[in-house]
Amino acid sequence: MQPEHGQAFKGQMDAPHRLLLDEMARCQLAASMVTHDVTEAVACPCTAISMVSQPRVRLAC
């Protein structure tokens, strides 16, 4: 049985999402992404940059 369309996207984003959640917890920060395209929102954040007064971490998958 094929996964539903949304489940396929979710599977692709599990690792980068986990990295972002871990970094948010470690640094006590929040993240936001604004887009009009749902597929872009799901597919794009393969790389996230943590912006703080002195950037320390770059998350990449």
PDB file of N, CA and C in Angstrom:
ATOM      1  N   MET A   1       0.835  -1.183   0.000  1.00  0.00           N
ATOM      2  CA  MET A   1       0.000   0.000   0.000  1.00  0.00           C
ATOM      3  C   MET A   1       0.882   1.250   0.000  1.00  0.00           C
ATOM      4  N   GLN A   2       0.609   2.180  -0.905  1.00  0.00           N
ATOM      5  CA  GLN A   2       1.376   3.415  -1.041  1.00  0.00           C
ATOM      6  C   GLN A   2       1.043   4.380   0.099  1.00  0.00           C
ATOM      7  N   PRO A   3       2.046   5.111   0.622  1.00  0.00           N
ATOM      8  CA  PRO A   3       1.733   6.118   1.644  1.00  0.00           C
ATOM      9  C   PRO A   3       0.952   7.266   1.020  1.00  0.00           C
ATOM     10  N   GLU A   4       0.144   7.918   1.817  1.00  0.00           N
ATOM     11  CA  GLU A   4      -0.570   9.094   1.333  1.00  0.00           C
ATOM     12  C   GLU A   4       0.445  10.164   0.963  1.00  0.00           C
ATOM     13  N   HIS A   5       0.037  11.075   0.069  1.00  0.00           N
ATOM     14  CA  HIS A   5       0.934  12.122  -0.423  1.00  0.00           C
ATOM     15  C   HIS A   5       1.608  12.875   0.727  1.00  0.00           C
ATOM     16  N   GLY A   6       0.844  13.297   1.710  1.00  0.00           N
ATOM     17  CA  GLY A   6       1.400  14.029   2.848  1.00  0.00           C
ATOM     18  C   GLY A   6       2.384  13.208   3.657  1.00  0.00           C
ATOM     19  N   GLN A   7       2.147  11.909   3.768  1.00  0.00           N
ATOM     20  CA  GLN A   7       3.044  11.034   4.518  1.00  0.00           C
ATOM     21  C   GLN A   7       4.396  10.906   3.822  1.00  0.00           C
ATOM     22  N   ALA A   8       4.408  10.896   2.478  1.00  0.00           N
ATOM     23  CA  ALA A   8       5.675  10.820   1.743  1.00  0.00           C
ATOM     24  C   ALA A   8       6.525  12.053   2.043  1.00  0.00           C
ATOM     25  N   PHE A   9       5.913  13.248   2.021  1.00  0.00           N
ATOM     26  CA  PHE A   9       6.645  14.466   2.355  1.00  0.00           C
ATOM     27  C   PHE A   9       7.129  14.438   3.796  1.00  0.00           C
ATOM     28  N   LYS A  10       6.291  13.985   4.712  1.00  0.00           N
ATOM     29  CA  LYS A  10       6.663  13.935   6.121  1.00  0.00           C
ATOM     30  C   LYS A  10       7.892  13.063   6.311  1.00  0.00           C
ATOM     31  N   GLY A  11       7.946  11.932   5.632  1.00  0.00           N
ATOM     32  CA  GLY A  11       9.095  11.042   5.743  1.00  0.00           C
ATOM     33  C   GLY A  11      10.390  11.700   5.302  1.00  0.00           C
ATOM     34  N   GLN A  12      10.320  12.563   4.280  1.00  0.00           N
ATOM     35  CA  GLN A  12      11.510  13.258   3.785  1.00  0.00           C
ATOM     36  C   GLN A  12      12.002  14.307   4.773  1.00  0.00           C
ATOM     37  N   MET A  13      11.124  14.829   5.604  1.00  0.00           N
ATOM     38  CA  MET A  13      11.475  15.945   6.469  1.00  0.00           C
ATOM     39  C   MET A  13      11.795  15.546   7.901  1.00  0.00           C
ATOM     40  N   ASP A  14      11.689  14.277   8.243  1.00  0.00           N
ATOM     41  CA  ASP A  14      11.897  13.867   9.632  1.00  0.00           C
ATOM     42  C   ASP A  14      13.280  14.236  10.163  1.00  0.00           C
ATOM     43  N   ALA A  15      14.353  13.942   9.430  1.00  0.00           N
ATOM     44  CA  ALA A  15      15.710  14.209   9.923  1.00  0.00           C
ATOM     45  C   ALA A  15      15.992  15.708  10.061  1.00  0.00           C
ATOM     46  N   PRO A  16      15.751  16.537   9.020  1.00  0.00           N
ATOM     47  CA  PRO A  16      15.997  17.976   9.193  1.00  0.00           C
ATOM     48  C   PRO A  16      15.117  18.589  10.278  1.00  0.00           C
ATOM     49  N   HIS A  17      13.883  18.121  10.384  1.00  0.00           N
ATOM     50  CA  HIS A  17      12.984  18.644  11.410  1.00  0.00           C
ATOM     51  C   HIS A  17      13.514  18.309  12.795  1.00  0.00           C
ATOM     52  N   ARG A  18      14.009  17.109  12.992  1.00  0.00           N
ATOM     53  CA  ARG A  18      14.578  16.704  14.282  1.00  0.00           C
ATOM     54  C   ARG A  18      15.791  17.576  14.612  1.00  0.00           C
ATOM     55  N   LEU A  19      16.670  17.840  13.625  1.00  0.00           N
ATOM     56  CA  LEU A  19      17.832  18.708  13.856  1.00  0.00           C
ATOM     57  C   LEU A  19      17.388  20.096  14.310  1.00  0.00           C
ATOM     58  N   LEU A  20      16.373  20.635  13.634  1.00  0.00           N
ATOM     59  CA  LEU A  20      15.889  21.962  13.993  1.00  0.00           C
ATOM     60  C   LEU A  20      15.279  21.973  15.388  1.00  0.00           C
ATOM     61  N   LEU A  21      14.473  20.971  15.709  1.00  0.00           N
ATOM     62  CA  LEU A  21      13.878  20.903  17.046  1.00  0.00           C
ATOM     63  C   LEU A  21      14.941  20.788  18.129  1.00  0.00           C
ATOM     64  N   ASP A  22      15.968  19.986  17.886  1.00  0.00           N
ATOM     65  CA  ASP A  22      17.050  19.837  18.863  1.00  0.00           C
ATOM     66  C   ASP A  22      17.785  21.157  19.075  1.00  0.00           C
ATOM     67  N   GLU A  23      18.069  21.872  17.972  1.00  0.00           N
ATOM     68  CA  GLU A  23      18.770  23.156  18.076  1.00  0.00           C
ATOM     69  C   GLU A  23      17.896  24.194  18.776  1.00  0.00           C
ATOM     70  N   MET A  24      16.597  24.178  18.485  1.00  0.00           N
ATOM     71  CA  MET A  24      15.685  25.111  19.149  1.00  0.00           C
ATOM     72  C   MET A  24      15.664  24.872  20.650  1.00  0.00           C
ATOM     73  N   ALA A  25      15.664  23.624  21.060  1.00  0.00           N
ATOM     74  CA  ALA A  25      15.662  23.301  22.487  1.00  0.00           C
ATOM     75  C   ALA A  25      16.987  23.684  23.134  1.00  0.00           C
ATOM     76  N   ARG A  26      18.093  23.417  22.448  1.00  0.00           N
ATOM     77  CA  ARG A  26      19.419  23.706  22.996  1.00  0.00           C
ATOM     78  C   ARG A  26      19.625  25.208  23.187  1.00  0.00           C
ATOM     79  N   CYS A  27      19.207  26.003  22.226  1.00  0.00           N
ATOM     80  CA  CYS A  27      19.457  27.448  22.261  1.00  0.00           C
ATOM     81  C   CYS A  27      18.272  28.259  22.765  1.00  0.00           C
ATOM     82  N   GLN A  28      17.182  27.598  23.096  1.00  0.00           N
ATOM     83  CA  GLN A  28      15.960  28.283  23.518  1.00  0.00           C
ATOM     84  C   GLN A  28      15.563  29.346  22.496  1.00  0.00           C
ATOM     85  N   LEU A  29      15.362  28.909  21.246  1.00  0.00           N
ATOM     86  CA  LEU A  29      14.990  29.829  20.189  1.00  0.00           C
ATOM     87  C   LEU A  29      13.730  29.348  19.483  1.00  0.00           C
ATOM     88  N   ALA A  30      13.196  30.204  18.649  1.00  0.00           N
ATOM     89  CA  ALA A  30      12.008  29.872  17.862  1.00  0.00           C
ATOM     90  C   ALA A  30      12.369  29.938  16.385  1.00  0.00           C
ATOM     91  N   ALA A  31      11.599  29.244  15.570  1.00  0.00           N
ATOM     92  CA  ALA A  31      11.824  29.250  14.125  1.00  0.00           C
ATOM     93  C   ALA A  31      10.524  29.586  13.424  1.00  0.00           C
ATOM     94  N   SER A  32      10.649  30.255  12.294  1.00  0.00           N
ATOM     95  CA  SER A  32       9.473  30.628  11.517  1.00  0.00           C
ATOM     96  C   SER A  32       9.808  30.543  10.041  1.00  0.00           C
ATOM     97  N   MET A  33       8.857  30.077   9.243  1.00  0.00           N
ATOM     98  CA  MET A  33       9.007  30.065   7.793  1.00  0.00           C
ATOM     99  C   MET A  33       7.701  30.560   7.203  1.00  0.00           C
ATOM    100  N   VAL A  34       7.800  31.523   6.292  1.00  0.00           N
ATOM    101  CA  VAL A  34       6.612  32.077   5.661  1.00  0.00           C
ATOM    102  C   VAL A  34       6.678  31.754   4.174  1.00  0.00           C
ATOM    103  N   THR A  35       5.643  31.122   3.661  1.00  0.00           N
ATOM    104  CA  THR A  35       5.563  30.814   2.236  1.00  0.00           C
ATOM    105  C   THR A  35       4.106  30.657   1.849  1.00  0.00           C
ATOM    106  N   HIS A  36       3.821  30.842   0.582  1.00  0.00           N
ATOM    107  CA  HIS A  36       2.459  30.641   0.082  1.00  0.00           C
ATOM    108  C   HIS A  36       2.303  29.255  -0.535  1.00  0.00           C
ATOM    109  N   ASP A  37       3.397  28.515  -0.645  1.00  0.00           N
ATOM    110  CA  ASP A  37       3.404  27.230  -1.344  1.00  0.00           C
ATOM    111  C   ASP A  37       3.677  26.107  -0.350  1.00  0.00           C
ATOM    112  N   VAL A  38       2.693  25.268  -0.103  1.00  0.00           N
ATOM    113  CA  VAL A  38       2.838  24.194   0.884  1.00  0.00           C
ATOM    114  C   VAL A  38       3.958  23.239   0.504  1.00  0.00           C
ATOM    115  N   THR A  39       4.096  22.889  -0.781  1.00  0.00           N
ATOM    116  CA  THR A  39       5.171  21.966  -1.175  1.00  0.00           C
ATOM    117  C   THR A  39       6.538  22.597  -0.948  1.00  0.00           C
ATOM    118  N   GLU A  40       6.653  23.898  -1.145  1.00  0.00           N
ATOM    119  CA  GLU A  40       7.912  24.587  -0.860  1.00  0.00           C
ATOM    120  C   GLU A  40       8.221  24.529   0.635  1.00  0.00           C
ATOM    121  N   ALA A  41       7.219  24.743   1.445  1.00  0.00           N
ATOM    122  CA  ALA A  41       7.405  24.716   2.896  1.00  0.00           C
ATOM    123  C   ALA A  41       7.883  23.353   3.367  1.00  0.00           C
ATOM    124  N   VAL A  42       7.426  22.304   2.718  1.00  0.00           N
ATOM    125  CA  VAL A  42       7.800  20.952   3.122  1.00  0.00           C
ATOM    126  C   VAL A  42       9.141  20.552   2.534  1.00  0.00           C
ATOM    127  N   ALA A  43       9.415  20.943   1.293  1.00  0.00           N
ATOM    128  CA  ALA A  43      10.599  20.461   0.588  1.00  0.00           C
ATOM    129  C   ALA A  43      11.846  21.312   0.808  1.00  0.00           C
ATOM    130  N   CYS A  44      11.703  22.592   1.083  1.00  0.00           N
ATOM    131  CA  CYS A  44      12.857  23.496   1.094  1.00  0.00           C
ATOM    132  C   CYS A  44      13.741  23.479   2.329  1.00  0.00           C
ATOM    133  N   PRO A  45      13.207  23.354   3.527  1.00  0.00           N
ATOM    134  CA  PRO A  45      14.093  23.593   4.668  1.00  0.00           C
ATOM    135  C   PRO A  45      15.079  22.458   4.923  1.00  0.00           C
ATOM    136  N   CYS A  46      15.790  22.062   3.867  1.00  0.00           N
ATOM    137  CA  CYS A  46      16.826  21.042   4.005  1.00  0.00           C
ATOM    138  C   CYS A  46      18.025  21.645   4.735  1.00  0.00           C
ATOM    139  N   THR A  47      18.189  22.948   4.622  1.00  0.00           N
ATOM    140  CA  THR A  47      19.260  23.640   5.324  1.00  0.00           C
ATOM    141  C   THR A  47      18.650  24.774   6.134  1.00  0.00           C
ATOM    142  N   ALA A  48      19.013  24.850   7.374  1.00  0.00           N
ATOM    143  CA  ALA A  48      18.562  25.950   8.230  1.00  0.00           C
ATOM    144  C   ALA A  48      19.785  26.562   8.883  1.00  0.00           C
ATOM    145  N   ILE A  49      19.802  27.854   9.011  1.00  0.00           N
ATOM    146  CA  ILE A  49      20.924  28.538   9.651  1.00  0.00           C
ATOM    147  C   ILE A  49      20.426  29.133  10.955  1.00  0.00           C
ATOM    148  N   SER A  50      21.133  28.842  12.018  1.00  0.00           N
ATOM    149  CA  SER A  50      20.800  29.397  13.323  1.00  0.00           C
ATOM    150  C   SER A  50      21.418  30.785  13.411  1.00  0.00           C
ATOM    151  N   MET A  51      20.582  31.817  13.479  1.00  0.00           N
ATOM    152  CA  MET A  51      21.064  33.187  13.533  1.00  0.00           C
ATOM    153  C   MET A  51      20.973  33.690  14.968  1.00  0.00           C
ATOM    154  N   VAL A  52      22.111  33.918  15.574  1.00  0.00           N
ATOM    155  CA  VAL A  52      22.194  34.478  16.917  1.00  0.00           C
ATOM    156  C   VAL A  52      23.217  35.601  16.867  1.00  0.00           C
ATOM    157  N   SER A  53      23.476  36.242  17.975  1.00  0.00           N
ATOM    158  CA  SER A  53      24.420  37.362  17.955  1.00  0.00           C
ATOM    159  C   SER A  53      25.774  36.948  17.387  1.00  0.00           C
ATOM    160  N   GLN A  54      26.158  35.716  17.637  1.00  0.00           N
ATOM    161  CA  GLN A  54      27.364  35.159  17.028  1.00  0.00           C
ATOM    162  C   GLN A  54      26.998  33.773  16.489  1.00  0.00           C
ATOM    163  N   PRO A  55      26.644  33.689  15.172  1.00  0.00           N
ATOM    164  CA  PRO A  55      26.202  32.403  14.615  1.00  0.00           C
ATOM    165  C   PRO A  55      27.211  31.296  14.891  1.00  0.00           C
ATOM    166  N   ARG A  56      26.690  30.166  15.386  1.00  0.00           N
ATOM    167  CA  ARG A  56      27.561  29.056  15.756  1.00  0.00           C
ATOM    168  C   ARG A  56      27.260  27.782  14.983  1.00  0.00           C
ATOM    169  N   VAL A  57      26.029  27.615  14.560  1.00  0.00           N
ATOM    170  CA  VAL A  57      25.609  26.314  14.065  1.00  0.00           C
ATOM    171  C   VAL A  57      24.947  26.450  12.709  1.00  0.00           C
ATOM    172  N   ARG A  58      25.292  25.572  11.815  1.00  0.00           N
ATOM    173  CA  ARG A  58      24.595  25.464  10.541  1.00  0.00           C
ATOM    174  C   ARG A  58      24.054  24.050  10.465  1.00  0.00           C
ATOM    175  N   LEU A  59      22.740  23.916  10.341  1.00  0.00           N
ATOM    176  CA  LEU A  59      22.106  22.611  10.237  1.00  0.00           C
ATOM    177  C   LEU A  59      21.956  22.270   8.767  1.00  0.00           C
ATOM    178  N   ALA A  60      22.370  21.106   8.363  1.00  0.00           N
ATOM    179  CA  ALA A  60      22.222  20.682   6.971  1.00  0.00           C
ATOM    180  C   ALA A  60      21.953  19.195   6.933  1.00  0.00           C
ATOM    181  N   CYS A  61      21.169  18.776   5.943  1.00  0.00           N
ATOM    182  CA  CYS A  61      20.893  17.351   5.809  1.00  0.00           C
ATOM    183  C   CYS A  61      21.745  16.771   4.698  1.00  0.00           C
TER     184      CYS A  61
END
